[in-house]
DNA sequence: TTTT
DNA sequence: TTTT
């Protein structure tokens, strides 16, 4: 009964960090800058930069770790999530992050060495093959199969029944 | 390298139609009204209604066919698609549709008999069980498995490594 | 060169708080819950609620203060913003908020006494008339004029030139 | 009580066409391609391109006419609208268009001579100054004023009252 | 054809 | 703190 959706287009502040949970699940984190220009009261153009903490899991994490780098312009779709943690003094702290479920590289053609292309996330079986994961328990990754294609733009074997 | 995303909140003009392709793939179609209020030049409040052709496939089609009905308010996320077809005279015609990949029932609380709830689409394994499909070739439906869960809000077995 | 957009559909946890800055600008704040259902590893249905801090300014603030209340289901469109503040001990803290620029009441039909209707935000001149602001400097509110209408769905005085 | 929102990232198929209505209102039209990669049943990578008819009005039209050109990658936010017209034979035809209300140039830094920058649409007073409109009735364009600034990321004169 |  |  609810929607929690974030859409960002911005640039990476640093290269992503790719880590693995104890059970071998890939997690990529990076910060993404979005900048807003606005006129202040005196009519001056001002710019304000917002930094977003992005988190990607599993296959999307590995794609981020492999293809993204500092300065790259990307599109991110995901959801907002606030996580509680304890600081050094044991006090509760909260951090708000964007959990990505789609990522697209933008800014095209030979832009800084990115081979780029495609959109990544969810079902997307367009993802690069070959498992970059280190030895790890893993398990959650399911095997792609022949039937595993995406929502078809059209279905050559089927007559559209309307 | 591109994004094609539509977000609609509106009401169904009629009950959905649920059909099946020759190979047994479910397709639901319905029209969704969004209404916009605006002031015209004379300062009068006006309303303009836009009708959207919604198409849903597979499991989402079946959920739409089962739970949606005329008047229901829903959230739809999907993409724009223009399809070519021939009219009775053999002329090329084009129709623009929204191919849904997420649907949420809104307007809650026992609203008109909908048992409703949850959000449907993509990976969503929250979908009602039991196959409503008629005898049909099918095949594209893959078996859900234990590893088949969604992006975890958090992962109890894993320490978050950051 | 960037996009920072949030779309939420959720329910208010409490009535909004409407305040005014020293110079008389209205600010409404409230928290909005979005809930996600997911299957955990053991196949159990779980629910996780996310709480979003919403901030609305000016006319939209006043509409929120006037029409929204605890439990109401709304659509919010806005942007993510992280604000720094000092806690009681003088330590820097950060809070992430959604600065709303559009709000729509959902869930319809005489739902809990809301007179409701319309969509509010930006140019929207559909907003209730009559100034609810207390005596205050103000100033930023500009006067609506005859030319002040919104993007017209169509323009009766103009032939569309294509 | 409804939402009609489209978000596109794609490339212009041609230079925009900038026209004016009899009363002098600027209208820009252009087509925008979004491409989707997907795997077909035989496992082959396929690409399908969708062409969107974009319409922009007034100031946004002039910015599009001035800064956009064939091939440029942009972000568009707007709404879906289906318009009825008569073909040469007097038959009713329908065309679906995206009425833009925000546009952002993407793909950055000196990309093909675009001076670029900023986001355009709505209140955005960041728009280039100087009126490119030919002699024309006009009228709907309101004069920007000192009070005409956008939603402030923060307000230096005001203490945030929460 | 919906809804407010 | 909401809602289903």
XYZ file of C-alpha atoms (C1' of nucleotides) in Angstrom:
656
model
C 0.000 0.000 0.000
C 2.939 2.319 -0.353
C 5.662 3.551 -2.662
C 9.212 4.517 -1.792
C 11.056 5.520 -4.913
C 14.126 7.622 -5.561
C 15.473 8.738 -8.899
C 18.884 10.345 -9.058
C 21.137 11.535 -11.825
C 24.491 12.602 -10.492
C 28.214 11.988 -10.354
C 30.258 9.693 -8.156
C 32.385 11.470 -5.586
C 34.870 8.598 -5.401
C 35.319 5.129 -6.779
C 32.812 2.681 -5.317
C 33.822 0.340 -2.529
C 32.963 -3.280 -3.108
C 32.766 -5.528 -0.058
C 31.323 -8.899 0.803
C 29.240 -9.984 3.735
C 30.462 -12.992 5.697
C 28.149 -15.180 3.685
C 29.566 -13.835 0.440
C 26.979 -11.346 -0.702
C 28.437 -8.439 -2.651
C 27.723 -4.895 -1.448
C 28.881 -1.774 -3.223
C 28.758 1.647 -1.598
C 29.530 5.033 -3.006
C 28.444 8.611 -2.711
C 26.686 10.412 -5.491
C 26.489 14.177 -5.854
C 23.513 16.032 -7.176
C 23.800 19.780 -7.574
C 21.075 22.317 -7.629
C 21.372 25.840 -8.893
C 19.053 28.449 -7.430
C 18.776 32.185 -7.080
C 19.092 33.548 -3.577
C 17.263 36.594 -2.314
C 19.840 38.975 -3.656
C 19.419 37.419 -7.057
C 22.775 35.673 -7.006
C 23.147 32.273 -8.623
C 24.006 29.772 -5.966
C 24.815 26.110 -6.148
C 24.127 23.557 -3.481
C 25.426 20.031 -3.641
C 23.672 17.152 -2.022
C 25.591 13.959 -1.296
C 23.686 10.686 -1.381
C 24.914 7.431 0.164
C 24.233 4.719 -2.370
C 24.174 1.018 -1.556
C 23.877 -1.735 -4.134
C 23.621 -5.440 -3.476
C 24.593 -8.639 -5.273
C 24.984 -8.541 -9.020
C 24.322 -4.817 -9.204
C 27.020 -4.296 -6.570
C 29.511 -6.161 -8.692
C 28.632 -4.197 -11.781
C 29.035 -0.954 -9.853
C 32.360 -2.109 -8.470
C 33.561 -3.065 -11.898
C 32.336 -0.255 -14.143
C 31.833 2.847 -12.034
C 34.482 5.262 -10.949
C 34.954 8.726 -9.547
C 33.274 11.399 -11.603
C 31.105 9.057 -13.661
C 27.600 10.315 -14.323
C 24.911 7.752 -13.588
C 21.184 7.285 -13.194
C 20.093 5.508 -10.037
C 16.686 4.225 -9.132
C 16.048 2.860 -5.704
C 14.489 3.398 -2.339
C 15.239 5.412 0.766
C 16.282 3.523 3.846
C 17.369 4.750 7.245
C 19.634 2.487 9.182
C 20.460 2.642 12.853
C 23.945 2.045 14.093
C 26.036 2.733 17.176
C 28.836 5.244 17.121
C 32.081 4.725 19.040
C 30.438 5.950 22.211
C 27.613 3.490 21.901
C 25.067 6.129 21.019
C 22.381 5.409 18.492
C 22.991 7.093 15.195
C 20.968 6.992 12.011
C 22.137 7.089 8.458
C 19.925 7.458 5.443
C 20.916 5.586 2.328
C 19.582 4.934 -1.132
C 19.324 1.226 -1.815
C 19.754 1.027 -5.566
C 17.774 -1.362 -7.671
C 18.597 0.050 -11.068
C 21.676 1.774 -12.391
C 22.447 3.246 -15.773
C 25.673 4.789 -16.907
C 25.164 8.091 -18.646
C 27.307 10.511 -20.532
C 28.049 8.083 -23.235
C 30.493 7.295 -25.926
C 33.935 6.446 -24.658
C 33.364 8.617 -21.661
C 36.421 8.003 -19.526
C 37.061 4.466 -20.559
C 33.718 3.033 -19.536
C 32.605 0.371 -21.945
C 29.231 1.133 -20.450
C 25.904 0.395 -21.948
C 22.821 -1.334 -20.825
C 20.824 -0.828 -17.708
C 21.474 -2.915 -14.696
C 19.345 -4.161 -11.887
C 16.491 -6.465 -10.992
C 15.929 -9.226 -13.477
C 18.349 -7.702 -15.892
C 20.127 -10.605 -17.426
C 22.059 -8.204 -19.610
C 24.707 -8.153 -16.923
C 28.267 -9.108 -17.676
C 28.943 -12.804 -17.332
C 31.664 -14.373 -15.311
C 31.587 -14.395 -11.574
C 33.902 -11.890 -10.002
C 33.070 -12.989 -6.514
C 35.881 -14.227 -4.343
C 35.563 -17.626 -2.741
C 32.569 -17.219 -0.492
C 29.603 -19.040 0.825
C 27.147 -17.260 -1.387
C 24.185 -19.202 -2.464
C 21.634 -16.490 -3.143
C 22.658 -16.173 -6.705
C 20.308 -18.173 -8.818
C 21.301 -19.711 -12.085
C 19.985 -17.952 -15.148
C 18.059 -20.221 -17.440
C 16.588 -20.215 -20.890
C 13.207 -19.169 -19.575
C 14.750 -16.329 -17.761
C 14.121 -13.522 -20.159
C 12.643 -10.192 -19.258
C 9.235 -8.732 -19.887
C 9.129 -8.972 -23.648
C 8.667 -5.749 -25.641
C 6.893 -8.108 -27.925
C 6.621 -11.811 -28.112
C 7.379 -13.272 -31.524
C 5.762 -16.606 -30.786
C 2.579 -15.145 -29.460
C -0.187 -13.344 -31.177
C -1.131 -10.395 -29.035
C -4.683 -11.234 -28.088
C -6.087 -7.714 -28.187
C 21.865 4.233 -21.891
C 18.297 5.357 -21.503
C 15.313 5.473 -19.202
C 11.651 5.080 -20.079
C 9.568 5.297 -16.943
C 5.955 6.126 -16.295
C 4.299 6.637 -12.930
C 0.542 6.890 -12.785
C -2.007 7.150 -10.013
C -5.522 6.961 -11.339
C -8.776 5.050 -11.521
C -9.848 2.186 -13.750
C -12.523 3.113 -16.248
C -13.754 -0.463 -16.508
C -12.917 -3.877 -15.211
C -9.677 -5.240 -16.689
C -9.770 -7.748 -19.516
C -7.654 -10.814 -18.979
C -6.660 -12.809 -22.050
C -4.092 -15.400 -22.953
C -1.763 -15.628 -25.900
C -1.826 -18.853 -27.919
C 1.143 -20.054 -25.929
C -0.643 -19.358 -22.679
C 0.866 -16.112 -21.498
C -1.548 -13.962 -19.498
C -2.184 -10.400 -20.663
C -4.388 -7.943 -18.839
C -5.519 -4.685 -20.407
C -7.467 -1.829 -18.956
C -7.735 1.906 -19.178
C -6.750 4.200 -16.386
C -7.960 7.756 -15.959
C -5.838 10.552 -14.608
C -7.472 13.917 -14.154
C -5.873 17.271 -14.028
C -7.381 20.416 -12.692
C -6.202 23.722 -14.080
C -7.305 27.303 -14.321
C -8.131 28.538 -17.773
C -7.557 32.079 -18.952
C -10.809 33.303 -17.567
C -9.830 31.949 -14.193
C -12.307 29.090 -14.322
C -11.433 25.758 -12.770
C -11.300 23.182 -15.503
C -10.716 19.468 -15.459
C -9.139 17.403 -18.157
C -9.076 13.640 -18.077
C -6.390 11.614 -19.731
C -7.019 7.953 -20.551
C -4.077 5.578 -20.470
C -4.028 2.133 -22.052
C -2.410 -0.187 -19.560
C -1.009 -3.594 -20.446
C 0.266 -6.089 -17.913
C 1.839 -9.461 -18.626
C 2.108 -12.810 -16.879
C 1.726 -12.895 -13.131
C 0.986 -9.203 -12.897
C -1.726 -9.666 -15.529
C -3.370 -12.316 -13.438
C -3.267 -10.211 -10.311
C -4.814 -7.319 -12.208
C -7.495 -9.579 -13.630
C -8.252 -10.945 -10.211
C -8.139 -7.923 -7.929
C -8.796 -4.820 -9.989
C -12.155 -3.527 -11.052
C -13.875 -0.467 -12.384
C -13.285 2.626 -10.296
C -10.394 1.213 -8.262
C -7.572 3.636 -7.567
C -4.135 2.246 -8.309
C -0.491 3.164 -8.685
C 1.154 1.938 -11.865
C 4.811 1.997 -12.779
C 5.893 0.986 -16.231
C 7.144 2.126 -19.575
C 5.714 3.775 -22.645
C 5.420 1.674 -25.756
C 3.980 2.469 -29.141
C 2.690 -0.468 -31.119
C 1.866 -0.562 -34.782
C -1.175 -2.364 -36.042
C -3.377 -2.463 -39.121
C -6.894 -1.112 -39.047
C -9.745 -2.756 -40.950
C -8.671 -1.008 -44.131
C -5.141 -2.277 -43.836
C -3.716 1.087 -42.918
C -0.933 1.370 -40.396
C -2.090 2.690 -37.085
C -0.183 3.296 -33.899
C -1.299 2.912 -30.356
C 0.625 4.027 -27.323
C 0.379 1.885 -24.242
C 1.853 1.714 -20.788
C 3.424 -1.650 -20.160
C 3.096 -2.042 -16.413
C 5.793 -3.591 -14.350
C 4.522 -2.623 -10.929
C 1.052 -2.126 -9.578
C -0.207 -1.079 -6.186
C -3.760 -0.848 -5.054
C -4.496 2.392 -3.243
C -7.358 3.842 -1.319
C -7.342 1.103 1.165
C -9.521 -0.222 3.905
C -11.923 -2.738 2.501
C -12.450 -0.412 -0.370
C -15.111 -2.110 -2.452
C -14.404 -5.661 -1.581
C -10.801 -5.796 -2.652
C -8.828 -8.011 -0.345
C -5.916 -6.240 -1.913
C -2.653 -5.305 -0.342
C 0.966 -5.604 -1.186
C 2.706 -4.372 -4.256
C 2.927 -6.483 -7.334
C 5.382 -6.820 -10.135
C 8.878 -7.942 -11.012
C 10.414 -10.263 -8.519
C 7.521 -9.860 -6.178
C 6.955 -13.258 -4.722
C 4.229 -11.827 -2.546
C 1.801 -12.713 -5.298
C -1.150 -14.948 -4.695
C -0.413 -18.608 -5.169
C -2.374 -21.020 -7.253
C -2.264 -20.923 -10.997
C -5.289 -19.385 -12.615
C -4.059 -20.037 -16.109
C -6.184 -22.210 -18.348
C -4.598 -25.249 -19.910
C -2.018 -23.767 -22.217
C 1.469 -24.273 -23.544
C 3.057 -21.764 -21.270
C 6.486 -22.522 -20.102
C 7.868 -19.104 -19.332
C 6.896 -19.305 -15.748
C 9.855 -20.312 -13.693
C 9.588 -22.183 -10.443
C 10.118 -20.124 -7.339
C 12.772 -21.504 -5.049
C 14.119 -20.980 -1.589
C 16.822 -18.630 -2.886
C 14.281 -16.605 -4.635
C 13.754 -13.851 -2.169
C 13.866 -10.179 -2.925
C 16.465 -7.546 -2.208
C 16.643 -7.815 1.533
C 15.967 -4.691 3.587
C 18.510 -6.265 5.791
C 20.083 -9.639 5.948
C 19.950 -11.301 9.329
C 22.661 -13.799 8.488
C 25.054 -11.221 7.233
C 26.989 -8.558 9.021
C 26.784 -5.431 6.968
C 30.422 -4.903 6.031
C 30.450 -1.098 6.221
C 23.255 18.444 -14.728
C 21.572 16.354 -12.100
C 18.293 15.018 -10.799
C 17.220 14.494 -7.205
C 13.702 13.195 -7.129
C 11.688 11.286 -4.565
C 8.247 9.781 -5.003
C 6.444 8.461 -1.960
C 3.015 7.050 -1.302
C 2.429 6.477 2.375
C 0.543 7.377 5.502
C 1.105 10.153 8.023
C 2.205 8.933 11.416
C 0.849 12.011 13.154
C -0.807 15.275 12.320
C 1.546 17.697 10.591
C 3.172 20.511 12.541
C 2.849 23.927 10.983
C 5.331 26.581 12.053
C 6.558 29.911 10.783
C 10.050 31.247 10.415
C 10.800 34.595 12.039
C 10.182 36.266 8.713
C 6.811 34.569 8.403
C 7.440 31.733 6.004
C 5.238 28.705 6.637
C 6.899 25.326 7.188
C 5.058 22.092 7.705
C 6.768 18.962 8.940
C 5.457 15.483 9.358
C 6.567 11.901 9.116
C 5.333 9.565 6.460
C 5.421 5.791 6.676
C 6.064 3.517 3.746
C 5.873 -0.211 4.338
C 7.449 -2.949 2.400
C 6.505 -6.554 2.501
C 9.137 -9.141 1.683
C 9.854 -12.789 2.178
C 12.725 -13.609 4.441
C 14.980 -16.609 3.988
C 12.664 -18.915 5.834
C 9.879 -17.906 3.503
C 8.056 -15.870 6.127
C 6.213 -12.738 5.128
C 7.849 -9.825 6.813
C 7.024 -6.155 6.877
C 9.443 -3.313 7.273
C 8.344 0.245 7.771
C 10.400 3.202 6.693
C 9.758 6.591 8.234
C 10.392 9.670 6.112
C 10.772 13.186 7.458
C 8.779 15.440 5.172
C 9.195 19.204 5.000
C 6.953 21.517 3.013
C 7.345 25.256 2.602
C 5.046 28.209 2.019
C 1.702 27.590 0.397
C 2.196 23.844 0.313
C 3.019 23.953 4.021
C -0.251 25.660 4.749
C -2.235 23.190 2.704
C -0.546 20.316 4.518
C -1.240 21.940 7.869
C -4.840 22.457 6.956
C -5.855 19.250 5.199
C -3.555 16.466 6.325
C -3.851 14.481 9.470
C -2.658 11.312 11.132
C -3.269 8.218 9.045
C -4.029 10.034 5.799
C -2.633 8.401 2.668
C -0.784 10.827 0.400
C 1.478 11.052 -2.612
C 4.571 13.189 -2.144
C 7.048 14.302 -4.753
C 10.150 16.138 -3.709
C 13.872 15.956 -3.222
C 16.255 14.498 -0.689
C 18.128 16.908 1.511
C 20.519 16.290 4.354
C 20.768 19.018 6.936
C 23.432 19.471 9.554
C 22.561 20.518 13.064
C 24.101 20.487 16.494
C 22.778 18.224 19.205
C 22.598 19.295 22.858
C 26.256 18.442 23.324
C 27.294 20.591 20.412
C 28.130 17.636 18.197
C 27.384 17.759 14.503
C 24.436 15.642 13.536
C 22.825 15.083 10.190
C 19.220 14.576 9.349
C 17.881 13.567 5.975
C 14.569 15.030 4.943
C 12.315 15.051 1.922
C 11.562 18.572 0.824
C 8.149 18.233 -0.784
C 7.226 20.122 -3.887
C 4.047 18.285 -4.745
C 1.440 16.635 -2.581
C -1.701 14.724 -3.465
C -4.231 13.317 -1.105
C -5.178 9.738 -1.940
C -7.674 7.233 -0.781
C -10.613 9.283 -1.677
C -14.288 9.458 -0.964
C -14.973 11.309 2.242
C -12.047 9.535 3.732
C -11.956 10.763 7.319
C -13.430 14.154 6.820
C -10.882 15.461 4.369
C -12.494 17.837 1.925
C -9.413 17.072 -0.094
C -9.008 17.096 -3.807
C -6.630 18.542 -6.287
C -2.900 18.342 -6.354
C -0.821 20.924 -4.620
C 2.574 22.380 -5.171
C 4.650 24.562 -7.460
C 2.618 26.794 -9.663
C -0.567 25.236 -8.500
C -2.979 28.092 -8.220
C -5.693 25.641 -7.308
C -4.783 26.208 -3.683
C -7.340 27.399 -1.197
C -7.707 31.146 -1.043
C -7.482 33.298 2.027
C -4.267 33.776 3.888
C -3.953 31.683 6.998
C -0.639 33.147 7.951
C -0.376 34.957 11.235
C 0.858 38.530 11.202
C 4.373 38.204 9.869
C 6.903 39.893 7.690
C 6.434 37.525 4.830
C 7.053 38.999 1.473
C 8.007 35.975 -0.621
C 4.461 35.266 -1.535
C 3.779 36.743 -4.901
C 0.392 37.858 -6.006
C -1.387 35.622 -8.442
C -2.392 37.356 -11.622
C -4.513 36.710 -14.647
C -1.520 35.483 -16.641
C -0.653 33.156 -13.894
C -2.231 30.004 -15.138
C -0.517 26.673 -15.446
C 0.814 24.852 -18.428
C -2.350 24.513 -20.432
C -3.394 21.033 -21.576
C -4.493 22.937 -24.569
C -4.895 26.564 -25.352
C -8.254 27.542 -26.779
C -6.966 30.831 -28.144
C -4.081 29.272 -29.922
C -3.945 27.033 -32.901
C -1.444 24.342 -32.166
C 1.155 24.992 -34.829
C 2.081 21.394 -35.570
C -6.492 12.720 -6.977
C -4.165 11.438 -9.675
C -0.624 11.429 -10.958
C 0.575 11.383 -14.548
C 4.333 11.459 -14.634
C 6.885 10.446 -17.217
C 10.631 10.308 -16.795
C 12.790 9.767 -19.840
C 16.498 9.725 -20.488
C 17.259 9.464 -24.165
C 18.692 11.067 -27.272
C 17.135 13.469 -29.750
C 16.487 11.982 -33.156
C 16.663 15.372 -34.865
C 17.051 19.008 -33.978
C 13.968 20.367 -32.218
C 11.430 22.408 -34.140
C 10.515 25.690 -32.531
C 7.227 27.266 -33.578
C 4.887 29.899 -32.255
C 1.159 29.879 -31.873
C -0.779 32.756 -33.445
C -0.745 34.483 -30.091
C 2.979 34.137 -29.806
C 3.443 31.232 -27.454
C 6.568 29.212 -28.129
C 6.224 25.459 -28.731
C 9.127 23.115 -29.287
C 8.668 19.598 -30.573
C 11.155 16.838 -31.038
C 11.425 13.106 -30.855
C 13.441 11.342 -28.225
C 14.723 7.795 -28.502
C 14.972 5.406 -25.611
C 16.495 2.013 -26.252
C 16.005 -1.130 -24.362
C 18.187 -4.173 -24.485
C 16.635 -7.522 -23.738
C 17.292 -11.191 -24.273
C 14.905 -12.974 -26.580
C 13.876 -16.574 -26.198
C 16.858 -17.866 -28.055
C 19.088 -15.981 -25.680
C 20.090 -13.386 -28.267
C 20.665 -9.813 -27.180
C 18.107 -7.618 -28.873
C 17.592 -3.908 -28.864
C 14.314 -2.124 -29.267
C 14.050 1.599 -29.696
C 11.053 3.570 -28.602
C 10.420 7.008 -30.070
C 8.677 9.574 -27.911
C 7.035 12.732 -29.194
C 8.090 15.526 -26.862
C 6.321 18.884 -26.657
C 7.573 21.821 -24.623
C 5.864 25.171 -24.156
C 6.947 28.751 -23.504
C 10.292 29.359 -21.903
C 11.162 25.678 -21.849
C 10.353 25.538 -25.573
C 12.791 28.329 -26.264
C 15.517 26.718 -24.230
C 14.985 23.464 -26.108
C 15.050 25.283 -29.421
C 18.225 27.070 -28.498
C 20.314 24.410 -26.769
C 19.196 21.006 -27.944
C 20.190 19.309 -31.114
C 20.208 15.947 -32.797
C 21.905 13.281 -30.758
C 21.972 15.207 -27.488
C 21.263 13.135 -24.412
C 18.673 14.670 -22.119
C 16.486 13.994 -19.120
C 12.809 14.853 -19.566
C 10.108 14.952 -16.965
C 6.545 15.535 -17.987
C 3.156 14.016 -18.506
C 1.462 11.830 -21.077
C -1.173 13.431 -23.236
C -3.170 12.015 -26.112
C -4.390 14.496 -28.635
C -7.052 14.005 -31.265
C -6.614 15.351 -34.747
C -8.029 14.815 -38.204
C -5.997 13.226 -40.927
C -6.210 14.348 -44.566
C -9.302 12.218 -45.043
C -11.064 13.793 -42.110
C -10.744 10.725 -39.953
C -10.089 11.029 -36.274
C -6.580 10.127 -35.327
C -4.871 10.154 -31.975
C -1.323 10.978 -31.118
C 0.280 10.479 -27.758
C 2.830 13.021 -26.672
C 4.931 13.819 -23.654
C 4.345 17.352 -22.478
C 7.643 18.267 -20.868
C 7.815 20.301 -17.736
C 11.434 19.766 -16.895
C 14.475 19.206 -19.058
C 18.077 18.584 -18.193
C 20.954 18.222 -20.568
C 23.130 15.239 -19.755
C 26.404 13.890 -20.955
C 28.267 16.887 -19.773
C 31.455 18.736 -20.202
C 31.687 20.496 -23.537
C 29.609 17.759 -25.059
C 29.099 18.870 -28.631
C 29.178 22.578 -28.083
C 26.343 22.776 -25.582
C 27.094 25.384 -22.980
C 24.558 23.429 -21.043
C 24.047 23.336 -17.339
C 21.184 23.850 -15.008
C 17.797 22.310 -15.103
C 14.995 23.948 -16.915
C 11.303 24.095 -16.374
C 8.610 25.298 -14.023
C 9.683 28.083 -11.742
C 13.245 27.714 -12.837
C 14.558 31.220 -13.064
C 17.951 29.842 -13.961
C 16.907 30.098 -17.569
C 18.915 32.116 -20.061
C 17.866 35.709 -20.251
C 16.987 37.639 -23.351
C 13.825 37.062 -25.232
C 14.272 35.103 -28.429
C 10.651 35.373 -29.393
C 9.852 36.989 -32.679
C 7.395 39.864 -32.727
C 4.205 38.258 -31.498
C 1.204 38.893 -29.394
C 2.447 36.921 -26.463
C 1.354 38.013 -23.081
C 1.456 34.867 -21.009
C 5.043 35.360 -20.047
C 5.207 36.964 -16.665
C 8.033 39.200 -15.614
C 10.491 37.698 -13.211
C 10.861 39.692 -10.024
C 13.080 39.832 -6.991
C 10.698 37.668 -5.018
C 10.746 35.124 -7.712
C 13.222 32.685 -6.314
C 12.756 28.985 -6.039
C 12.118 26.779 -3.064
C 15.142 27.598 -0.991
C 17.458 24.756 -0.019
C 17.855 26.845 3.054
C 16.895 30.332 3.950
C 19.715 32.404 5.367
C 17.398 35.039 6.810
C 15.195 32.591 8.577
C 15.835 30.358 11.481
C 14.454 26.966 10.683
C 11.765 26.602 13.310
C 12.184 22.887 13.981
C -14.996 4.575 -19.325
C -12.924 6.521 -13.802
C -12.498 9.718 -9.884
C -12.957 14.424 -7.035
C 4.047 7.317 14.843
C 0.913 5.191 9.905
C -1.283 1.668 7.007
C -2.528 -3.400 5.246
